[in-house]
Amino acid sequence: MWRSAALLGLVAVLGTALLAVVHTMTRDRITAQERRVVLKQLHQVLPDSAYDNALHEDVLRITDEAFFQTQEPVTVYRARLGTEPVAVIMQVVAPDGYNGDIKLLVGVYADGSISGVRVVSHRETPGLGDPIEHQRSDWILDFNGRSLGNPEPAGWAVRRDGGVFDQFTGATITPRAVVEAVERALRYFEARHEYLFSYPEPEQT
C-alpha cells in the first residue's frame, strides 16, 4: 500500500515539475514573440541602425491628460546611441476618430523632427478612413521630417481646415484626428524632452 502511495506521490511531483518546465518554456517563447512584434512596429518609425540600447526595455509610462487627452498611461520608448539621446517613440491615442480610438506610434528625433508615424490599430470605415494605414496609402509618410516649425502652427491641420495635410475623399474626421494627435505628441516632446531623457535608464539584467 505504502509503495503505491509513494509511487503516486512521485508521479504527482514529476507531473508538477514537468508542467512548470513547460509553462516556463511557453512563457519565454510568448515573451520573445511579443518582443519581436513590438520591435517590428517600432522599427517602422525608427530604423534599428539609429540606436544601440535595448529599446523595448528603456520605457516610460506617462499620464498627462492635458497633453494626450486620455487618462490612460502613454508608453514612451527611448532610443539612445551610446550615451546620446536619439529619439523617443510615443504610443499615443487619437480619441476622436470617426469610429473611436486610433492608436499611433509617433517617433520624434532629439531635434524635435518626426522620424515616422504608424497606425497600430483603428476601427475606421473600410474604404474611407483606412488610408491612414501605410499598407493602403502613403498618406502617413507625409509626417516624416515634420516638426512644430514645419509646417507653422496653422498648418497642423487638414487642408479643409486650412492646413497642409490632405484629407480623404468622403472622410475628413479620420485624418484630422491623426494630425491633431501627432501635433499633441510633438508639443509634449517640446515641453518635456529634458525630462524624457533625464529620467534614469532601467538597469540591465
JSON list of C-alpha atoms in Angstrom, two decimals:
[
{"chain": "A", "resi": 1, "resn": "MET", "atom": "CA", "xyz": [0.00, 0.00, 0.00]},
{"chain": "A", "resi": 2, "resn": "TRP", "atom": "CA", "xyz": [2.71, 2.43, 1.01]},
{"chain": "A", "resi": 3, "resn": "ARG", "atom": "CA", "xyz": [4.58, 1.65, -2.21]},
{"chain": "A", "resi": 4, "resn": "SER", "atom": "CA", "xyz": [1.53, 2.57, -4.28]},
{"chain": "A", "resi": 5, "resn": "ALA", "atom": "CA", "xyz": [1.13, 5.80, -2.35]},
{"chain": "A", "resi": 6, "resn": "ALA", "atom": "CA", "xyz": [4.81, 6.63, -2.77]},
{"chain": "A", "resi": 7, "resn": "LEU", "atom": "CA", "xyz": [4.60, 5.89, -6.48]},
{"chain": "A", "resi": 8, "resn": "LEU", "atom": "CA", "xyz": [1.55, 8.10, -6.86]},
{"chain": "A", "resi": 9, "resn": "GLY", "atom": "CA", "xyz": [3.32, 10.85, -4.94]},
{"chain": "A", "resi": 10, "resn": "LEU", "atom": "CA", "xyz": [6.37, 10.56, -7.17]},
{"chain": "A", "resi": 11, "resn": "VAL", "atom": "CA", "xyz": [4.21, 10.70, -10.30]},
{"chain": "A", "resi": 12, "resn": "ALA", "atom": "CA", "xyz": [2.46, 13.80, -8.96]},
{"chain": "A", "resi": 13, "resn": "VAL", "atom": "CA", "xyz": [5.77, 15.52, -8.20]},
{"chain": "A", "resi": 14, "resn": "LEU", "atom": "CA", "xyz": [7.18, 14.67, -11.62]},
{"chain": "A", "resi": 15, "resn": "GLY", "atom": "CA", "xyz": [3.98, 15.82, -13.31]},
{"chain": "A", "resi": 16, "resn": "THR", "atom": "CA", "xyz": [4.06, 19.13, -11.44]},
{"chain": "A", "resi": 17, "resn": "ALA", "atom": "CA", "xyz": [7.71, 19.65, -12.32]},
{"chain": "A", "resi": 18, "resn": "LEU", "atom": "CA", "xyz": [7.04, 18.87, -15.98]},
{"chain": "A", "resi": 19, "resn": "LEU", "atom": "CA", "xyz": [4.14, 21.32, -16.08]},
{"chain": "A", "resi": 20, "resn": "ALA", "atom": "CA", "xyz": [6.33, 24.00, -14.51]},
{"chain": "A", "resi": 21, "resn": "VAL", "atom": "CA", "xyz": [9.05, 23.44, -17.13]},
{"chain": "A", "resi": 22, "resn": "VAL", "atom": "CA", "xyz": [6.53, 23.53, -19.99]},
{"chain": "A", "resi": 23, "resn": "HIS", "atom": "CA", "xyz": [4.93, 26.68, -18.56]},
{"chain": "A", "resi": 24, "resn": "THR", "atom": "CA", "xyz": [8.32, 28.41, -18.30]},
{"chain": "A", "resi": 25, "resn": "MET", "atom": "CA", "xyz": [9.31, 27.44, -21.83]},
{"chain": "A", "resi": 26, "resn": "THR", "atom": "CA", "xyz": [5.95, 28.55, -23.22]},
{"chain": "A", "resi": 27, "resn": "ARG", "atom": "CA", "xyz": [6.07, 31.84, -21.30]},
{"chain": "A", "resi": 28, "resn": "ASP", "atom": "CA", "xyz": [9.58, 32.56, -22.58]},
{"chain": "A", "resi": 29, "resn": "ARG", "atom": "CA", "xyz": [8.54, 31.84, -26.18]},
{"chain": "A", "resi": 30, "resn": "ILE", "atom": "CA", "xyz": [5.49, 34.09, -25.84]},
{"chain": "A", "resi": 31, "resn": "THR", "atom": "CA", "xyz": [7.61, 36.87, -24.32]},
{"chain": "A", "resi": 32, "resn": "ALA", "atom": "CA", "xyz": [10.16, 36.59, -27.13]},
{"chain": "A", "resi": 33, "resn": "GLN", "atom": "CA", "xyz": [7.41, 36.65, -29.76]},
{"chain": "A", "resi": 34, "resn": "GLU", "atom": "CA", "xyz": [5.77, 39.69, -28.16]},
{"chain": "A", "resi": 35, "resn": "ARG", "atom": "CA", "xyz": [9.16, 41.44, -28.12]},
{"chain": "A", "resi": 36, "resn": "ARG", "atom": "CA", "xyz": [9.66, 40.70, -31.83]},
{"chain": "A", "resi": 37, "resn": "VAL", "atom": "CA", "xyz": [6.21, 42.10, -32.65]},
{"chain": "A", "resi": 38, "resn": "VAL", "atom": "CA", "xyz": [6.86, 45.28, -30.65]},
{"chain": "A", "resi": 39, "resn": "LEU", "atom": "CA", "xyz": [10.28, 45.83, -32.21]},
{"chain": "A", "resi": 40, "resn": "LYS", "atom": "CA", "xyz": [8.90, 45.24, -35.70]},
{"chain": "A", "resi": 41, "resn": "GLN", "atom": "CA", "xyz": [6.37, 48.02, -35.10]},
{"chain": "A", "resi": 42, "resn": "LEU", "atom": "CA", "xyz": [8.96, 50.35, -33.57]},
{"chain": "A", "resi": 43, "resn": "HIS", "atom": "CA", "xyz": [11.36, 49.84, -36.46]},
{"chain": "A", "resi": 44, "resn": "GLN", "atom": "CA", "xyz": [8.72, 51.12, -38.85]},
{"chain": "A", "resi": 45, "resn": "VAL", "atom": "CA", "xyz": [9.15, 54.57, -37.31]},
{"chain": "A", "resi": 46, "resn": "LEU", "atom": "CA", "xyz": [12.83, 54.39, -36.30]},
{"chain": "A", "resi": 47, "resn": "PRO", "atom": "CA", "xyz": [15.46, 52.18, -38.02]},
{"chain": "A", "resi": 48, "resn": "ASP", "atom": "CA", "xyz": [17.36, 49.83, -35.73]},
{"chain": "A", "resi": 49, "resn": "SER", "atom": "CA", "xyz": [20.64, 51.28, -37.03]},
{"chain": "A", "resi": 50, "resn": "ALA", "atom": "CA", "xyz": [19.81, 54.57, -35.29]},
{"chain": "A", "resi": 51, "resn": "TYR", "atom": "CA", "xyz": [20.27, 53.29, -31.73]},
{"chain": "A", "resi": 52, "resn": "ASP", "atom": "CA", "xyz": [22.17, 50.69, -29.71]},
{"chain": "A", "resi": 53, "resn": "ASN", "atom": "CA", "xyz": [20.24, 50.40, -26.44]},
{"chain": "A", "resi": 54, "resn": "ALA", "atom": "CA", "xyz": [17.52, 47.89, -25.54]},
{"chain": "A", "resi": 55, "resn": "LEU", "atom": "CA", "xyz": [14.68, 49.96, -26.98]},
{"chain": "A", "resi": 56, "resn": "HIS", "atom": "CA", "xyz": [11.91, 47.66, -25.80]},
{"chain": "A", "resi": 57, "resn": "GLU", "atom": "CA", "xyz": [13.20, 47.87, -22.22]},
{"chain": "A", "resi": 58, "resn": "ASP", "atom": "CA", "xyz": [14.04, 51.59, -21.99]},
{"chain": "A", "resi": 59, "resn": "VAL", "atom": "CA", "xyz": [10.43, 52.57, -21.43]},
{"chain": "A", "resi": 60, "resn": "LEU", "atom": "CA", "xyz": [8.48, 55.23, -19.55]},
{"chain": "A", "resi": 61, "resn": "ARG", "atom": "CA", "xyz": [4.74, 55.21, -18.90]},
{"chain": "A", "resi": 62, "resn": "ILE", "atom": "CA", "xyz": [3.38, 58.71, -18.60]},
{"chain": "A", "resi": 63, "resn": "THR", "atom": "CA", "xyz": [-0.04, 60.03, -17.63]},
{"chain": "A", "resi": 64, "resn": "ASP", "atom": "CA", "xyz": [-0.72, 63.57, -18.84]},
{"chain": "A", "resi": 65, "resn": "GLU", "atom": "CA", "xyz": [-4.35, 64.12, -19.81]},
{"chain": "A", "resi": 66, "resn": "ALA", "atom": "CA", "xyz": [-3.75, 67.79, -20.61]},
{"chain": "A", "resi": 67, "resn": "PHE", "atom": "CA", "xyz": [-1.45, 66.87, -23.49]},
{"chain": "A", "resi": 68, "resn": "PHE", "atom": "CA", "xyz": [-2.69, 63.46, -24.59]},
{"chain": "A", "resi": 69, "resn": "GLN", "atom": "CA", "xyz": [-6.45, 63.81, -23.93]},
{"chain": "A", "resi": 70, "resn": "THR", "atom": "CA", "xyz": [-6.59, 60.44, -22.20]},
{"chain": "A", "resi": 71, "resn": "GLN", "atom": "CA", "xyz": [-6.32, 59.27, -18.61]},
{"chain": "A", "resi": 72, "resn": "GLU", "atom": "CA", "xyz": [-4.57, 56.12, -19.76]},
{"chain": "A", "resi": 73, "resn": "PRO", "atom": "CA", "xyz": [-0.76, 55.94, -19.44]},
{"chain": "A", "resi": 74, "resn": "VAL", "atom": "CA", "xyz": [1.16, 56.66, -22.64]},
{"chain": "A", "resi": 75, "resn": "THR", "atom": "CA", "xyz": [4.08, 54.34, -23.35]},
{"chain": "A", "resi": 76, "resn": "VAL", "atom": "CA", "xyz": [7.30, 56.10, -24.39]},
{"chain": "A", "resi": 77, "resn": "TYR", "atom": "CA", "xyz": [10.27, 54.15, -25.79]},
{"chain": "A", "resi": 78, "resn": "ARG", "atom": "CA", "xyz": [13.64, 55.91, -25.58]},
{"chain": "A", "resi": 79, "resn": "ALA", "atom": "CA", "xyz": [16.35, 55.35, -28.21]},
{"chain": "A", "resi": 80, "resn": "ARG", "atom": "CA", "xyz": [19.99, 56.09, -27.46]},
{"chain": "A", "resi": 81, "resn": "LEU", "atom": "CA", "xyz": [23.31, 55.72, -29.25]},
{"chain": "A", "resi": 82, "resn": "GLY", "atom": "CA", "xyz": [25.94, 55.25, -26.60]},
{"chain": "A", "resi": 83, "resn": "THR", "atom": "CA", "xyz": [25.03, 57.85, -24.01]},
{"chain": "A", "resi": 84, "resn": "GLU", "atom": "CA", "xyz": [23.47, 60.26, -26.50]},
{"chain": "A", "resi": 85, "resn": "PRO", "atom": "CA", "xyz": [19.67, 60.59, -26.83]},
{"chain": "A", "resi": 86, "resn": "VAL", "atom": "CA", "xyz": [18.49, 59.75, -30.34]},
{"chain": "A", "resi": 87, "resn": "ALA", "atom": "CA", "xyz": [14.71, 59.69, -30.30]},
{"chain": "A", "resi": 88, "resn": "VAL", "atom": "CA", "xyz": [11.56, 58.74, -28.45]},
{"chain": "A", "resi": 89, "resn": "ILE", "atom": "CA", "xyz": [8.67, 56.72, -29.78]},
{"chain": "A", "resi": 90, "resn": "MET", "atom": "CA", "xyz": [5.34, 57.53, -28.17]},
{"chain": "A", "resi": 91, "resn": "GLN", "atom": "CA", "xyz": [2.36, 55.22, -28.36]},
{"chain": "A", "resi": 92, "resn": "VAL", "atom": "CA", "xyz": [-0.46, 57.75, -28.37]},
{"chain": "A", "resi": 93, "resn": "VAL", "atom": "CA", "xyz": [-4.19, 57.68, -28.99]},
{"chain": "A", "resi": 94, "resn": "ALA", "atom": "CA", "xyz": [-6.33, 59.87, -31.21]},
{"chain": "A", "resi": 95, "resn": "PRO", "atom": "CA", "xyz": [-9.58, 59.62, -29.21]},
{"chain": "A", "resi": 96, "resn": "ASP", "atom": "CA", "xyz": [-11.72, 61.38, -31.79]},
{"chain": "A", "resi": 97, "resn": "GLY", "atom": "CA", "xyz": [-11.59, 59.06, -34.78]},
{"chain": "A", "resi": 98, "resn": "TYR", "atom": "CA", "xyz": [-14.82, 58.52, -36.69]},
{"chain": "A", "resi": 99, "resn": "ASN", "atom": "CA", "xyz": [-15.33, 55.15, -35.00]},
{"chain": "A", "resi": 100, "resn": "GLY", "atom": "CA", "xyz": [-13.37, 55.69, -31.80]},
{"chain": "A", "resi": 101, "resn": "ASP", "atom": "CA", "xyz": [-9.75, 55.46, -30.76]},
{"chain": "A", "resi": 102, "resn": "ILE", "atom": "CA", "xyz": [-6.93, 55.41, -33.30]},
{"chain": "A", "resi": 103, "resn": "LYS", "atom": "CA", "xyz": [-3.72, 54.11, -31.74]},
{"chain": "A", "resi": 104, "resn": "LEU", "atom": "CA", "xyz": [-0.49, 55.50, -33.17]},
{"chain": "A", "resi": 105, "resn": "LEU", "atom": "CA", "xyz": [3.26, 55.24, -32.84]},
{"chain": "A", "resi": 106, "resn": "VAL", "atom": "CA", "xyz": [4.92, 58.65, -33.19]},
{"chain": "A", "resi": 107, "resn": "GLY", "atom": "CA", "xyz": [8.72, 58.72, -33.44]},
{"chain": "A", "resi": 108, "resn": "VAL", "atom": "CA", "xyz": [10.43, 62.02, -32.63]},
{"chain": "A", "resi": 109, "resn": "TYR", "atom": "CA", "xyz": [14.15, 62.65, -33.02]},
{"chain": "A", "resi": 110, "resn": "ALA", "atom": "CA", "xyz": [16.03, 64.54, -30.32]},
{"chain": "A", "resi": 111, "resn": "ASP", "atom": "CA", "xyz": [15.92, 67.67, -32.51]},
{"chain": "A", "resi": 112, "resn": "GLY", "atom": "CA", "xyz": [12.11, 67.62, -32.49]},
{"chain": "A", "resi": 113, "resn": "SER", "atom": "CA", "xyz": [11.59, 66.31, -36.03]},
{"chain": "A", "resi": 114, "resn": "ILE", "atom": "CA", "xyz": [9.43, 63.29, -36.75]},
{"chain": "A", "resi": 115, "resn": "SER", "atom": "CA", "xyz": [11.18, 60.04, -37.61]},
{"chain": "A", "resi": 116, "resn": "GLY", "atom": "CA", "xyz": [7.93, 58.36, -38.58]},
{"chain": "A", "resi": 117, "resn": "VAL", "atom": "CA", "xyz": [4.29, 57.73, -37.71]},
{"chain": "A", "resi": 118, "resn": "ARG", "atom": "CA", "xyz": [2.35, 54.48, -37.97]},
{"chain": "A", "resi": 119, "resn": "VAL", "atom": "CA", "xyz": [-1.16, 53.38, -37.08]},
{"chain": "A", "resi": 120, "resn": "VAL", "atom": "CA", "xyz": [-1.17, 50.46, -34.66]},
{"chain": "A", "resi": 121, "resn": "SER", "atom": "CA", "xyz": [-4.92, 49.88, -34.55]},
{"chain": "A", "resi": 122, "resn": "HIS", "atom": "CA", "xyz": [-8.19, 51.56, -35.52]},
{"chain": "A", "resi": 123, "resn": "ARG", "atom": "CA", "xyz": [-11.85, 50.88, -36.35]},
{"chain": "A", "resi": 124, "resn": "GLU", "atom": "CA", "xyz": [-12.31, 53.43, -39.10]},
{"chain": "A", "resi": 125, "resn": "THR", "atom": "CA", "xyz": [-14.62, 52.73, -42.04]},
{"chain": "A", "resi": 126, "resn": "PRO", "atom": "CA", "xyz": [-13.01, 50.43, -44.64]},
{"chain": "A", "resi": 127, "resn": "GLY", "atom": "CA", "xyz": [-12.51, 52.24, -47.92]},
{"chain": "A", "resi": 128, "resn": "LEU", "atom": "CA", "xyz": [-12.92, 55.68, -46.34]},
{"chain": "A", "resi": 129, "resn": "GLY", "atom": "CA", "xyz": [-10.77, 56.03, -43.24]},
{"chain": "A", "resi": 130, "resn": "ASP", "atom": "CA", "xyz": [-8.29, 53.22, -43.72]},
{"chain": "A", "resi": 131, "resn": "PRO", "atom": "CA", "xyz": [-5.84, 55.19, -45.94]},
{"chain": "A", "resi": 132, "resn": "ILE", "atom": "CA", "xyz": [-4.21, 56.10, -42.62]},
{"chain": "A", "resi": 133, "resn": "GLU", "atom": "CA", "xyz": [-2.68, 52.60, -42.84]},
{"chain": "A", "resi": 134, "resn": "HIS", "atom": "CA", "xyz": [0.71, 52.57, -44.55]},
{"chain": "A", "resi": 135, "resn": "GLN", "atom": "CA", "xyz": [-0.21, 49.33, -46.32]},
{"chain": "A", "resi": 136, "resn": "ARG", "atom": "CA", "xyz": [-3.06, 51.12, -48.09]},
{"chain": "A", "resi": 137, "resn": "SER", "atom": "CA", "xyz": [-1.67, 54.59, -48.70]},
{"chain": "A", "resi": 138, "resn": "ASP", "atom": "CA", "xyz": [1.46, 56.74, -48.46]},
{"chain": "A", "resi": 139, "resn": "TRP", "atom": "CA", "xyz": [-0.52, 59.43, -46.64]},
{"chain": "A", "resi": 140, "resn": "ILE", "atom": "CA", "xyz": [1.09, 58.67, -43.26]},
{"chain": "A", "resi": 141, "resn": "LEU", "atom": "CA", "xyz": [4.56, 59.28, -44.75]},
{"chain": "A", "resi": 142, "resn": "ASP", "atom": "CA", "xyz": [3.81, 62.99, -45.06]},
{"chain": "A", "resi": 143, "resn": "PHE", "atom": "CA", "xyz": [4.66, 63.32, -41.37]},
{"chain": "A", "resi": 144, "resn": "ASN", "atom": "CA", "xyz": [8.27, 62.23, -41.93]},
{"chain": "A", "resi": 145, "resn": "GLY", "atom": "CA", "xyz": [10.66, 65.07, -41.14]},
{"chain": "A", "resi": 146, "resn": "ARG", "atom": "CA", "xyz": [7.88, 67.36, -39.93]},
{"chain": "A", "resi": 147, "resn": "SER", "atom": "CA", "xyz": [8.20, 69.38, -36.74]},
{"chain": "A", "resi": 148, "resn": "LEU", "atom": "CA", "xyz": [6.35, 72.10, -34.87]},
{"chain": "A", "resi": 149, "resn": "GLY", "atom": "CA", "xyz": [8.04, 74.60, -37.18]},
{"chain": "A", "resi": 150, "resn": "ASN", "atom": "CA", "xyz": [7.38, 72.59, -40.34]},
{"chain": "A", "resi": 151, "resn": "PRO", "atom": "CA", "xyz": [4.66, 73.50, -41.02]},
{"chain": "A", "resi": 152, "resn": "GLU", "atom": "CA", "xyz": [3.90, 76.59, -38.96]},
{"chain": "A", "resi": 153, "resn": "PRO", "atom": "CA", "xyz": [1.24, 76.09, -36.25]},
{"chain": "A", "resi": 154, "resn": "ALA", "atom": "CA", "xyz": [-1.68, 76.97, -38.54]},
{"chain": "A", "resi": 155, "resn": "GLY", "atom": "CA", "xyz": [-0.54, 74.30, -40.97]},
{"chain": "A", "resi": 156, "resn": "TRP", "atom": "CA", "xyz": [-1.04, 71.48, -38.48]},
{"chain": "A", "resi": 157, "resn": "ALA", "atom": "CA", "xyz": [-4.48, 70.65, -39.83]},
{"chain": "A", "resi": 158, "resn": "VAL", "atom": "CA", "xyz": [-6.07, 69.04, -42.86]},
{"chain": "A", "resi": 159, "resn": "ARG", "atom": "CA", "xyz": [-6.50, 71.21, -45.95]},
{"chain": "A", "resi": 160, "resn": "ARG", "atom": "CA", "xyz": [-10.22, 71.60, -45.34]},
{"chain": "A", "resi": 161, "resn": "ASP", "atom": "CA", "xyz": [-9.32, 73.32, -42.06]},
{"chain": "A", "resi": 162, "resn": "GLY", "atom": "CA", "xyz": [-6.62, 75.48, -43.64]},
{"chain": "A", "resi": 163, "resn": "GLY", "atom": "CA", "xyz": [-3.70, 73.13, -43.01]},
{"chain": "A", "resi": 164, "resn": "VAL", "atom": "CA", "xyz": [-1.19, 71.32, -45.20]},
{"chain": "A", "resi": 165, "resn": "PHE", "atom": "CA", "xyz": [-2.28, 67.70, -44.73]},
{"chain": "A", "resi": 166, "resn": "ASP", "atom": "CA", "xyz": [-4.58, 66.02, -47.24]},
{"chain": "A", "resi": 167, "resn": "GLN", "atom": "CA", "xyz": [-7.96, 64.72, -46.17]},
{"chain": "A", "resi": 168, "resn": "PHE", "atom": "CA", "xyz": [-9.54, 61.66, -47.77]},
{"chain": "A", "resi": 169, "resn": "THR", "atom": "CA", "xyz": [-12.41, 61.60, -50.22]},
{"chain": "A", "resi": 170, "resn": "GLY", "atom": "CA", "xyz": [-15.53, 61.34, -48.11]},
{"chain": "A", "resi": 171, "resn": "ALA", "atom": "CA", "xyz": [-13.56, 61.23, -44.86]},
{"chain": "A", "resi": 172, "resn": "THR", "atom": "CA", "xyz": [-12.17, 64.24, -43.02]},
{"chain": "A", "resi": 173, "resn": "ILE", "atom": "CA", "xyz": [-12.66, 63.22, -39.40]},
{"chain": "A", "resi": 174, "resn": "THR", "atom": "CA", "xyz": [-10.14, 60.37, -39.52]},
{"chain": "A", "resi": 175, "resn": "PRO", "atom": "CA", "xyz": [-7.12, 62.26, -40.92]},
{"chain": "A", "resi": 176, "resn": "ARG", "atom": "CA", "xyz": [-8.00, 65.28, -38.77]},
{"chain": "A", "resi": 177, "resn": "ALA", "atom": "CA", "xyz": [-7.85, 63.10, -35.64]},
{"chain": "A", "resi": 178, "resn": "VAL", "atom": "CA", "xyz": [-4.46, 61.68, -36.63]},
{"chain": "A", "resi": 179, "resn": "VAL", "atom": "CA", "xyz": [-2.96, 65.09, -37.45]},
{"chain": "A", "resi": 180, "resn": "GLU", "atom": "CA", "xyz": [-4.11, 66.51, -34.12]},
{"chain": "A", "resi": 181, "resn": "ALA", "atom": "CA", "xyz": [-2.75, 63.52, -32.18]},
{"chain": "A", "resi": 182, "resn": "VAL", "atom": "CA", "xyz": [0.64, 63.78, -33.86]},
{"chain": "A", "resi": 183, "resn": "GLU", "atom": "CA", "xyz": [0.81, 67.51, -33.14]},
{"chain": "A", "resi": 184, "resn": "ARG", "atom": "CA", "xyz": [-0.04, 66.86, -29.48]},
{"chain": "A", "resi": 185, "resn": "ALA", "atom": "CA", "xyz": [2.80, 64.34, -29.29]},
{"chain": "A", "resi": 186, "resn": "LEU", "atom": "CA", "xyz": [5.21, 66.92, -30.73]},
{"chain": "A", "resi": 187, "resn": "ARG", "atom": "CA", "xyz": [4.05, 69.55, -28.25]},
{"chain": "A", "resi": 188, "resn": "TYR", "atom": "CA", "xyz": [4.54, 67.13, -25.38]},
{"chain": "A", "resi": 189, "resn": "PHE", "atom": "CA", "xyz": [8.06, 66.36, -26.59]},
{"chain": "A", "resi": 190, "resn": "GLU", "atom": "CA", "xyz": [8.87, 70.05, -26.88]},
{"chain": "A", "resi": 191, "resn": "ALA", "atom": "CA", "xyz": [7.65, 70.71, -23.33]},
{"chain": "A", "resi": 192, "resn": "ARG", "atom": "CA", "xyz": [9.08, 67.59, -21.66]},
{"chain": "A", "resi": 193, "resn": "HIS", "atom": "CA", "xyz": [12.07, 66.43, -23.73]},
{"chain": "A", "resi": 194, "resn": "GLU", "atom": "CA", "xyz": [14.59, 67.10, -20.95]},
{"chain": "A", "resi": 195, "resn": "TYR", "atom": "CA", "xyz": [12.56, 65.01, -18.53]},
{"chain": "A", "resi": 196, "resn": "LEU", "atom": "CA", "xyz": [12.10, 62.23, -21.07]},
{"chain": "A", "resi": 197, "resn": "PHE", "atom": "CA", "xyz": [15.82, 61.68, -21.47]},
{"chain": "A", "resi": 198, "resn": "SER", "atom": "CA", "xyz": [16.98, 62.59, -17.96]},
{"chain": "A", "resi": 199, "resn": "TYR", "atom": "CA", "xyz": [14.81, 60.01, -16.23]},
{"chain": "A", "resi": 200, "resn": "PRO", "atom": "CA", "xyz": [17.12, 57.10, -15.24]},
{"chain": "A", "resi": 201, "resn": "GLU", "atom": "CA", "xyz": [17.53, 54.21, -17.63]},
{"chain": "A", "resi": 202, "resn": "PRO", "atom": "CA", "xyz": [16.31, 50.83, -16.40]},
{"chain": "A", "resi": 203, "resn": "GLU", "atom": "CA", "xyz": [19.01, 48.55, -15.03]},
{"chain": "A", "resi": 204, "resn": "GLN", "atom": "CA", "xyz": [20.07, 45.88, -17.50]},
{"chain": "A", "resi": 205, "resn": "THR", "atom": "CA", "xyz": [19.62, 42.32, -16.32]}
]
